[in-house]
Short mmCIF file of C-alpha atoms in Angstrom, two decimals:
data_model
loop_
_atom_site.label_atom_id
_atom_site.label_comp_id
_atom_site.label_asym_id
_atom_site.label_seq_id
_atom_site.Cartn_x
_atom_site.Cartn_y
_atom_site.Cartn_z
CA MET A 950 -0.27 0.05 0.24
CA TYR A 951 1.04 3.23 -0.94
CA ASN A 952 0.62 6.40 1.23
CA ASP A 953 0.38 9.47 -1.01
CA GLU A 954 0.93 12.74 1.32
CA PHE A 955 0.74 16.35 -0.65
CA GLU A 956 1.25 19.39 1.55
CA LEU A 957 0.87 23.19 -0.53
CA THR A 958 2.80 25.53 2.19
CA PHE A 959 3.30 29.39 1.07
CA ASP A 960 6.21 31.05 2.52
CA LEU A 961 4.10 34.68 2.51
CA ALA A 962 8.01 36.09 3.19
CA ASP A 963 8.95 34.86 -0.55
CA SER A 964 8.75 35.49 -3.84
CA GLY A 965 5.72 32.81 -4.92
CA PRO A 966 4.74 29.20 -3.62
CA LYS A 967 6.52 26.65 -2.71
CA THR A 968 4.80 23.08 -3.08
CA GLU A 969 6.21 20.13 -1.15
CA GLN A 970 5.62 16.64 -1.98
CA ARG A 971 6.21 13.89 0.39
CA ARG A 972 7.33 10.70 -1.46
CA PRO A 973 5.50 7.33 -0.89
CA THR A 974 7.66 4.87 1.51
CA LEU A 975 7.91 1.96 -0.95
CA PRO A 976 8.35 -1.42 1.25
CA GLU A 977 11.98 -2.63 0.10
CA PRO A 978 11.54 -6.23 -0.95
CA GLU A 979 12.52 -9.00 0.24
CA GLU A 980 15.86 -10.57 -1.83
CA ALA A 981 16.13 -13.85 -3.37
CA ALA A 982 17.94 -16.20 -1.45
CA VAL A 983 21.26 -16.89 -3.28
CA ALA A 984 22.39 -20.89 -2.97
CA ALA A 985 26.14 -21.55 -1.80
CA PRO A 986 27.67 -22.80 -5.07
CA PRO A 987 28.73 -26.49 -4.52
CA VAL A 988 31.80 -27.97 -2.58
CA GLN A 989 34.62 -28.76 -5.68
CA GLU A 990 36.41 -31.75 -3.90
CA THR A 991 40.05 -30.76 -4.79
CA ARG A 992 43.69 -32.67 -4.37
CA GLU A 993 46.41 -31.79 -2.10
CA THR A 994 49.51 -30.92 -4.56
CA PRO A 995 52.81 -29.95 -2.76
CA VAL A 996 54.06 -26.47 -3.90
CA SER A 997 56.96 -24.60 -2.69
CA ALA A 998 57.05 -21.87 -0.10
CA ALA A 999 56.61 -18.66 -1.26
CA PRO A 1000 59.37 -16.35 -0.89
CA GLU A 1001 58.58 -13.30 2.21
CA ASN A 1002 57.01 -10.28 1.02
CA THR A 1003 55.06 -11.66 -1.98
CA PRO A 1004 52.37 -9.03 -2.48
CA ALA A 1005 48.30 -10.89 -2.24
CA PRO A 1006 46.71 -11.69 -5.42
CA GLU A 1007 44.28 -8.95 -6.38
CA ARG A 1008 40.55 -10.34 -6.22
CA GLU A 1009 38.12 -9.19 -9.23
CA PRO A 1010 36.17 -6.68 -8.24
CA GLU A 1011 32.26 -7.33 -7.52
CA PRO A 1012 29.65 -6.04 -9.92
CA ALA A 1013 27.64 -3.35 -8.99
CA ALA A 1014 23.93 -4.34 -7.17
CA GLU A 1015 21.32 -3.38 -9.55
CA PRO A 1016 19.16 -0.39 -8.19
CA ARG A 1017 15.51 -1.13 -6.58
CA SER A 1018 12.63 -0.64 -9.24
CA THR A 1019 9.86 1.96 -8.27
CA ALA A 1020 6.26 1.26 -8.57
CA PRO A 1021 5.20 2.79 -11.93
CA ALA A 1022 1.63 2.79 -10.28
CA ALA A 1023 2.43 5.29 -7.46
CA LYS A 1024 4.52 7.67 -10.03
CA ASP A 1025 1.25 7.89 -11.70
CA ARG A 1026 -0.82 8.63 -8.90
CA THR A 1027 1.44 11.18 -7.86
CA VAL A 1028 1.34 12.84 -11.63
CA LEU A 1029 -2.82 12.79 -11.54
CA ILE A 1030 -3.03 14.04 -8.49
CA SER A 1031 0.10 16.87 -8.32
CA GLY A 1032 -1.53 17.94 -11.83
CA GLY A 1033 -3.95 20.25 -9.41
CA ASP A 1034 -1.65 20.68 -6.66
CA ARG A 1035 0.81 22.32 -8.64
CA GLY A 1036 -1.90 24.44 -10.51
CA ILE A 1037 -3.04 25.82 -7.41
CA GLY A 1038 0.43 26.93 -6.82
CA ALA A 1039 0.83 28.58 -10.41
CA ALA A 1040 -2.51 30.38 -10.07
CA LEU A 1041 -1.95 32.05 -7.17
CA THR A 1042 1.77 33.42 -8.74
CA GLY A 1043 -0.73 35.06 -11.28
CA LYS A 1044 -0.37 32.67 -13.77
CA LYS A 1045 -3.60 31.18 -16.18
CA VAL A 1046 -3.59 27.59 -15.28
CA MET A 1047 -5.04 24.20 -16.87
CA THR A 1048 -5.23 20.70 -16.38
CA ALA A 1049 -6.57 17.47 -18.10
CA THR A 1050 -7.43 14.13 -17.28
CA SER A 1051 -10.75 11.48 -18.23
CA GLY A 1052 -12.64 9.55 -15.43
CA PRO A 1053 -10.25 8.02 -13.01
CA GLY A 1054 -7.98 11.14 -12.91
CA PHE A 1055 -10.88 13.49 -12.14
CA SER A 1056 -11.58 11.36 -9.09
CA LEU A 1057 -8.40 11.72 -8.17
CA LYS A 1058 -8.45 15.59 -8.58
CA GLN A 1059 -11.57 15.76 -6.30
CA GLU A 1060 -10.00 16.93 -3.68
CA LEU A 1061 -7.48 19.63 -4.73
CA ILE A 1062 -10.92 20.87 -6.61
CA GLY A 1063 -12.27 21.41 -3.13
CA TYR A 1064 -9.30 23.28 -2.43
CA ALA A 1065 -9.59 25.44 -4.97
CA CYS A 1066 -13.31 26.30 -4.34
CA MET A 1067 -12.81 26.75 -0.97
CA ALA A 1068 -9.42 29.00 -1.49
CA GLU A 1069 -11.16 30.81 -4.58
CA ILE A 1070 -8.38 29.81 -7.06
CA PRO A 1071 -8.83 29.99 -10.89
CA LEU A 1072 -8.63 26.53 -12.45
CA VAL A 1073 -9.48 24.94 -15.56
CA ILE A 1074 -10.05 21.13 -15.72
CA VAL A 1075 -10.41 19.37 -18.46
CA ASN A 1076 -12.56 15.86 -18.02
CA VAL A 1077 -12.61 13.91 -21.48
CA GLN A 1078 -15.74 11.06 -20.28
CA ARG A 1079 -15.32 7.77 -20.57
CA VAL A 1080 -16.97 4.41 -19.76
CA GLY A 1081 -16.84 4.01 -15.98
CA PRO A 1082 -16.69 3.47 -13.18
CA SER A 1083 -12.60 2.63 -12.28
CA THR A 1084 -10.87 1.56 -15.28
CA GLY A 1085 -14.58 0.69 -16.93
CA GLN A 1086 -14.40 0.60 -20.76
CA PRO A 1087 -11.81 2.82 -21.94
CA THR A 1088 -11.93 5.50 -25.31
CA SER A 1089 -15.57 4.42 -25.34
CA PRO A 1090 -18.13 7.00 -25.30
CA SER A 1091 -19.86 8.19 -22.30
CA GLN A 1092 -21.61 11.30 -19.94
CA GLY A 1093 -21.33 9.59 -16.88
CA ASP A 1094 -19.69 12.21 -14.93
CA LEU A 1095 -22.06 14.88 -15.28
CA MET A 1096 -23.17 14.63 -11.61
CA GLN A 1097 -18.97 14.46 -10.53
CA ALA A 1098 -18.39 17.42 -12.50
CA ARG A 1099 -21.00 18.78 -10.14
CA TRP A 1100 -21.02 17.27 -6.75
CA GLY A 1101 -17.49 15.19 -7.00
CA THR A 1102 -15.68 16.72 -3.79
CA HIS A 1103 -17.05 16.85 -0.71
CA GLY A 1104 -19.20 19.81 1.04
CA ASP A 1105 -21.13 22.70 -0.34
CA HIS A 1106 -19.37 24.32 -3.13
CA TRP A 1107 -20.30 26.03 -6.67
CA LEU A 1108 -18.05 25.78 -9.83
CA ILE A 1109 -18.88 25.87 -13.72
CA ALA A 1110 -19.02 23.26 -15.93
CA LEU A 1111 -18.93 23.55 -19.97
CA THR A 1112 -19.59 21.22 -22.84
CA PRO A 1113 -18.41 21.35 -26.47
CA ALA A 1114 -20.04 19.66 -29.07
CA SER A 1115 -17.28 20.24 -32.06
CA VAL A 1116 -13.61 20.70 -32.03
CA PRO A 1117 -14.04 24.35 -33.31
CA GLU A 1118 -16.07 24.61 -29.83
CA CYS A 1119 -13.13 23.02 -27.54
CA PHE A 1120 -11.39 26.10 -28.59
CA GLU A 1121 -14.30 28.54 -28.06
CA LEU A 1122 -15.14 27.04 -24.78
CA THR A 1123 -11.33 26.37 -23.27
CA LEU A 1124 -11.33 30.42 -24.01
CA ARG A 1125 -14.18 31.02 -21.93
CA ALA A 1126 -13.50 28.52 -19.57
CA TYR A 1127 -10.47 30.65 -18.72
CA ALA A 1128 -12.21 33.92 -18.74
CA LEU A 1129 -14.89 32.80 -16.04
CA SER A 1130 -12.35 31.29 -13.76
CA GLU A 1131 -10.32 34.62 -13.78
CA LYS A 1132 -13.50 36.57 -13.27
CA TYR A 1133 -15.57 34.44 -10.73
CA ARG A 1134 -12.32 33.17 -9.20
CA VAL A 1135 -13.83 29.51 -9.32
CA PRO A 1136 -12.87 26.04 -10.77
CA VAL A 1137 -14.40 25.48 -14.32
CA VAL A 1138 -14.89 22.08 -15.41
CA LEU A 1139 -14.60 21.39 -19.39
CA LEU A 1140 -16.67 18.93 -19.49
CA MET A 1141 -16.34 16.93 -23.10
CA ASP A 1142 -16.57 13.39 -23.79
CA GLU A 1143 -15.20 10.52 -25.81
CA VAL A 1144 -16.80 11.57 -28.82
CA ILE A 1145 -15.73 14.76 -28.87
CA GLY A 1146 -11.72 14.23 -27.75
CA HIS A 1147 -11.46 11.56 -31.00
CA MET A 1148 -12.96 14.08 -33.14
CA ARG A 1149 -11.03 15.42 -36.05
CA GLU A 1150 -12.42 18.52 -37.85
CA LYS A 1151 -11.32 21.76 -39.31
CA ILE A 1152 -11.06 24.76 -36.89
CA GLU A 1153 -10.19 28.35 -37.97
CA LEU A 1154 -7.65 29.69 -35.47
CA PRO A 1155 -6.69 33.35 -35.28
CA ASP A 1156 -3.91 34.91 -36.91
CA ASP A 1157 -2.89 36.76 -34.45
CA TYR A 1158 -3.48 35.61 -30.31
CA SER A 1159 -2.74 38.68 -29.10
CA GLU A 1160 -6.38 39.75 -30.41
CA ILE A 1161 -7.91 37.65 -28.32
CA PRO A 1162 -9.55 39.15 -24.67
CA GLN A 1163 -7.33 38.37 -22.29
CA ALA A 1164 -9.28 37.06 -18.93
CA GLU A 1165 -7.54 39.46 -16.18
CA ARG A 1166 -8.19 39.01 -12.76
CA LYS A 1167 -9.36 41.77 -10.29
CA GLN A 1168 -6.53 43.46 -8.86
CA PRO A 1169 -6.34 45.51 -5.00
CA GLU A 1170 -7.40 49.28 -5.38
CA CYS A 1171 -5.58 49.55 -1.97
CA SER A 1172 -2.05 49.74 -0.42
CA PRO A 1173 -0.48 46.32 0.80
CA GLU A 1174 -0.95 47.19 4.28
CA GLU A 1175 -4.54 47.87 4.01
CA PHE A 1176 -5.13 44.70 2.01
CA LYS A 1177 -7.33 42.30 2.97
CA ALA A 1178 -8.05 38.87 0.93
CA TYR A 1179 -11.37 37.95 0.84
CA ALA A 1180 -12.73 41.95 1.17
CA THR A 1181 -14.89 41.97 -1.76
CA ASP A 1182 -17.52 44.92 -3.26
CA ASP A 1183 -20.95 44.31 -4.74
CA SER A 1184 -19.19 41.95 -7.02
CA LEU A 1185 -18.52 39.89 -4.49
CA VAL A 1186 -15.09 38.57 -5.71
CA PRO A 1187 -12.73 39.33 -3.68
CA ALA A 1188 -9.08 40.67 -5.73
CA MET A 1189 -6.57 38.11 -6.50
CA PRO A 1190 -3.23 39.95 -6.36
CA ALA A 1191 -0.23 37.55 -7.65
CA PHE A 1192 2.25 36.22 -4.85
CA GLY A 1193 5.11 38.21 -4.83
CA SER A 1194 4.04 41.05 -5.98
CA GLY A 1195 3.93 42.54 -2.55
CA TYR A 1196 0.63 41.71 -1.34
CA ARG A 1197 0.29 39.60 1.66
CA TRP A 1198 -2.38 37.05 2.33
CA HIS A 1199 -3.02 33.53 3.66
CA VAL A 1200 -4.51 30.32 1.51
CA THR A 1201 -6.23 27.66 3.30
CA GLY A 1202 -8.68 25.26 2.97
CA LEU A 1203 -10.59 26.05 6.12
CA VAL A 1204 -13.45 28.52 5.92
CA HIS A 1205 -12.10 32.07 6.62
CA ASP A 1206 -13.19 35.30 7.22
CA GLU A 1207 -12.12 38.14 4.80
CA THR A 1208 -8.80 38.16 6.41
CA GLY A 1209 -8.28 34.79 5.16
CA PHE A 1210 -7.16 33.16 8.51
CA PRO A 1211 -9.45 30.58 9.92
CA LYS A 1212 -12.56 31.49 11.71
CA GLY A 1213 -14.70 28.56 13.03
CA THR A 1214 -18.00 30.60 14.17
CA PRO A 1215 -21.11 29.93 12.73
CA ALA A 1216 -21.70 33.56 11.29
CA ALA A 1217 -18.39 32.93 9.02
CA THR A 1218 -19.66 29.84 7.81
CA LEU A 1219 -22.55 31.37 6.98
CA ALA A 1220 -20.82 34.53 5.27
CA ALA A 1221 -18.11 32.13 2.98
CA THR A 1222 -20.80 29.64 2.19
CA ASN A 1223 -23.44 32.20 0.81
CA ARG A 1224 -20.81 34.88 -0.73
CA GLN A 1225 -19.22 31.83 -3.13
CA HIS A 1226 -22.92 30.84 -4.01
CA ASP A 1227 -24.35 34.56 -4.86
CA LYS A 1228 -21.03 35.32 -6.42
CA LEU A 1229 -21.86 32.67 -9.57
CA TYR A 1230 -26.01 32.71 -8.48
CA ASN A 1231 -25.85 36.30 -9.03
CA ASN A 1232 -24.76 36.10 -12.46
CA LEU A 1233 -26.79 33.36 -14.37
CA ASP A 1234 -27.16 35.58 -17.76
CA ASP A 1235 -23.48 36.15 -17.84
CA ILE A 1236 -22.21 32.32 -16.95
CA VAL A 1237 -25.22 30.05 -18.48
CA GLN A 1238 -25.16 29.47 -22.30
CA VAL A 1239 -27.70 27.47 -24.57
CA GLU A 1240 -27.95 27.20 -28.32
CA ASN A 1241 -31.21 26.54 -29.86
CA TYR A 1242 -31.65 24.52 -32.90
CA GLN A 1243 -35.17 24.57 -35.28
CA MET A 1244 -36.79 25.68 -31.94
CA GLU A 1245 -38.50 28.40 -33.59
CA ASP A 1246 -42.11 26.44 -33.94
CA ALA A 1247 -41.28 23.19 -32.46
CA GLU A 1248 -43.83 21.68 -30.31
CA TYR A 1249 -41.55 18.76 -29.14
CA ALA A 1250 -38.11 19.36 -28.01
CA VAL A 1251 -35.06 16.92 -27.43
CA ILE A 1252 -32.25 18.47 -24.95
CA ALA A 1253 -28.65 16.75 -25.58
CA PHE A 1254 -25.55 17.90 -25.36
CA GLY A 1255 -21.61 17.33 -25.91
CA GLY A 1256 -21.36 14.30 -28.28
CA GLY A 1257 -25.46 13.18 -28.00
CA ALA A 1258 -26.10 16.76 -29.69
CA ARG A 1259 -24.12 15.98 -32.63
CA THR A 1260 -26.72 13.33 -32.79
CA ALA A 1261 -29.56 15.58 -32.05
CA TYR A 1262 -29.09 17.73 -34.59
CA GLU A 1263 -29.47 15.07 -37.50
CA ALA A 1264 -32.69 13.56 -36.04
CA VAL A 1265 -34.05 16.78 -35.53
CA ASP A 1266 -33.28 17.37 -39.01
CA MET A 1267 -34.96 13.57 -40.14
CA ALA A 1268 -37.54 14.48 -38.22
CA ARG A 1269 -38.36 17.98 -40.08
CA ARG A 1270 -38.01 16.05 -43.32
CA GLU A 1271 -40.84 14.12 -42.06
CA GLY A 1272 -43.00 17.03 -41.22
CA LEU A 1273 -42.69 16.80 -37.04
CA LYS A 1274 -42.21 20.02 -35.85
CA VAL A 1275 -39.58 19.05 -33.34
CA GLY A 1276 -36.12 21.18 -32.47
CA LEU A 1277 -33.42 20.82 -30.15
CA MET A 1278 -31.98 22.92 -26.80
CA ARG A 1279 -28.19 22.20 -26.65
CA PRO A 1280 -27.07 23.39 -23.27
CA ILE A 1281 -23.29 24.55 -23.64
CA THR A 1282 -23.27 25.41 -19.29
CA ILE A 1283 -24.05 22.08 -17.92
CA TRP A 1284 -23.22 23.76 -14.31
CA PRO A 1285 -24.70 25.70 -13.11
CA LEU A 1286 -28.28 24.73 -14.38
CA ALA A 1287 -29.92 26.38 -16.99
CA ASP A 1288 -33.12 26.63 -14.86
CA ARG A 1289 -34.57 29.45 -16.34
CA GLN A 1290 -34.23 28.53 -20.06
CA ILE A 1291 -35.29 24.89 -19.38
CA ARG A 1292 -38.45 26.41 -17.82
CA GLU A 1293 -39.54 28.39 -20.78
CA LEU A 1294 -38.68 25.54 -22.77
CA ALA A 1295 -41.53 23.85 -21.29
CA SER A 1296 -43.91 26.55 -21.05
CA LYS A 1297 -43.92 26.16 -25.35
CA VAL A 1298 -43.55 22.58 -25.89
CA LYS A 1299 -45.83 19.70 -25.40
CA GLY A 1300 -42.94 17.51 -24.50
CA ILE A 1301 -39.01 17.25 -23.80
CA LEU A 1302 -36.75 14.29 -24.60
CA VAL A 1303 -33.53 14.27 -22.77
CA HIS A 1304 -30.59 12.43 -24.51
CA GLU A 1305 -27.71 11.34 -22.76
CA LEU A 1306 -25.05 8.83 -22.86
CA ASN A 1307 -25.32 7.30 -19.20
CA TYR A 1308 -28.20 5.59 -17.55
CA GLY A 1309 -29.59 8.97 -16.52
CA GLN A 1310 -28.39 12.13 -14.54
CA TYR A 1311 -29.06 15.31 -16.20
CA VAL A 1312 -32.66 13.99 -17.02
CA LEU A 1313 -33.07 14.31 -13.52
CA GLU A 1314 -32.48 17.77 -12.90
CA VAL A 1315 -34.86 18.42 -16.25
CA GLU A 1316 -37.98 16.91 -14.45
CA ARG A 1317 -36.90 18.69 -11.27
CA VAL A 1318 -37.16 21.97 -13.02
CA VAL A 1319 -40.23 21.23 -15.12
CA ALA A 1320 -41.57 19.89 -12.10
CA GLY A 1321 -44.40 18.52 -14.34
CA GLN A 1322 -45.65 21.17 -16.64
CA VAL A 1323 -45.17 18.77 -19.85
CA PRO A 1324 -43.84 15.37 -20.00
CA VAL A 1325 -40.04 14.28 -19.84
CA ALA A 1326 -38.56 11.56 -21.67
CA LEU A 1327 -35.36 9.86 -21.39
CA TYR A 1328 -33.38 8.21 -24.12
CA ALA A 1329 -30.42 6.95 -22.32
CA LYS A 1330 -27.89 4.95 -24.50
CA TYR A 1331 -24.84 3.45 -22.28
CA ASP A 1332 -23.56 0.64 -24.47
CA ASN A 1333 -20.26 1.81 -25.15
CA GLU A 1334 -21.92 3.21 -28.61
CA PRO A 1335 -22.89 6.72 -29.10
CA ALA A 1336 -26.53 6.51 -30.64
CA THR A 1337 -27.56 6.77 -34.58
CA PRO A 1338 -29.66 9.46 -35.59
CA ALA A 1339 -32.12 6.73 -36.63
CA GLN A 1340 -32.58 5.46 -33.44
CA LEU A 1341 -32.68 9.10 -31.81
CA LEU A 1342 -35.24 9.59 -34.45
CA ALA A 1343 -37.61 6.52 -33.02
CA GLU A 1344 -37.44 7.38 -29.63
CA ILE A 1345 -38.84 11.08 -30.23
CA LYS A 1346 -41.70 9.52 -32.02
CA LYS A 1347 -42.71 7.11 -29.16
CA ALA A 1348 -42.26 10.44 -26.95
CA MET A 1349 -44.88 12.25 -28.70
CA ALA A 1350 -47.19 9.09 -29.58
#
C-alpha cells in the first residue's frame, strides 16, 4: 500500500509558492535467497613456499548491485494528483492554469478541486469522459461524469462546467473557461466526452493570438498594508494579487473571514458559503449559455449536449423532413443548470426528450425544473456506442405518441 501525502505551503516572505511533496515510502523488496555454490573436491598438490614479501593476489571487483525498481503505479498516481496541486500553486503566482484528464484521474483531483473552491483559486480542469466507473471501458463514449463534475468533491461548493459539441467549440470554450475562472475566481470544468475527444474537424485559428481578449483577474485598489484577502465589493469576488507582488495573504482550505485566516464561527461559515454561492448565481445571465436549433415553431424538444447533440442535430433534421415539428435545446453550460431556459422551454412545447450517454443524470434536473408542466422522457444510451440519428428519431416518435 502506498501512502501519498501532499502539502501545499506558502511562505509569505518569499516571492512565490513552494510545493512540498512527500514521496510514497515503498517497502523494501525481500532479497531472493542465493544458493551457495557447490563445494568442489580438490586434491592437495605440493607447492613450494612462497618467498617473503610476495604481494597477495588481487581480487576481481564485485559487480555493482542493480538499483531497486520503483512502482510505476505510485508514480502515475502522483502525477495525476499533483497536476491539480501544481496548478493551484501556479495560479497563486498569477498564471492561467489548465490540467487535463479523464474519469479516474478526475476522481483523484476532487480533493484539490474542493480546495480551489474554498480558497477561490482560478483553475480550468478538462475531463474527457469515458465509460466507468473505475477503469470501465477506456476510450468508449460516455457522459457518466455529469453529476461528478458538479458534486464530486465534498461539501457545499459551486463551480462552472461547460460542454463542447465540436472541435472548434473545444477551442472557443477553453478560452471561455479561462475567462469565467479568472473573472469569478472559481474552478471551471471543460466536460468533454470521448466522441468529441477523438473527433477530427477543421478549425479556424486566429492569425494573431494577441487579438484574443485576455481574462484579467480583479486586482486590489488599496495599498498592501490595507489589503484584506477576501474583502469584496458588490461583485462578491475578492481581488487576487499574485504572490510576490507585495501583497501578503493567507491561503487555506478552512472556512475563513475576509482576512483569509480561519474562523470557525457559525456567522463566518454562513457568510463564506452564501458569498461563494451568490457570486455565481447573481450572474447566471453571464455564465449560462444554451443553443436553440429549429425551436422557432417546435412542438416537441430534444435536450442533448456534447457528443449526444451531434446525433440530435441530424435526428431533428430527419424529423423535420417527415413533417414533425421537433427542435433541439443544447446546454453549453451544464453547471450552473439552465433553470430559466428549461422552464421557458417547457412553457412552449408539448413534451421534452432528454438524450444523454449515461443511465440518466441530466434528466433528473430537467424533471425537477419542469415540475410536471409537460411530460419528460429519457433516451439513455450507455452501451459503449453513441446513438445513431435513426435510433434517436425512433425515440422521439415514441415520446410524441
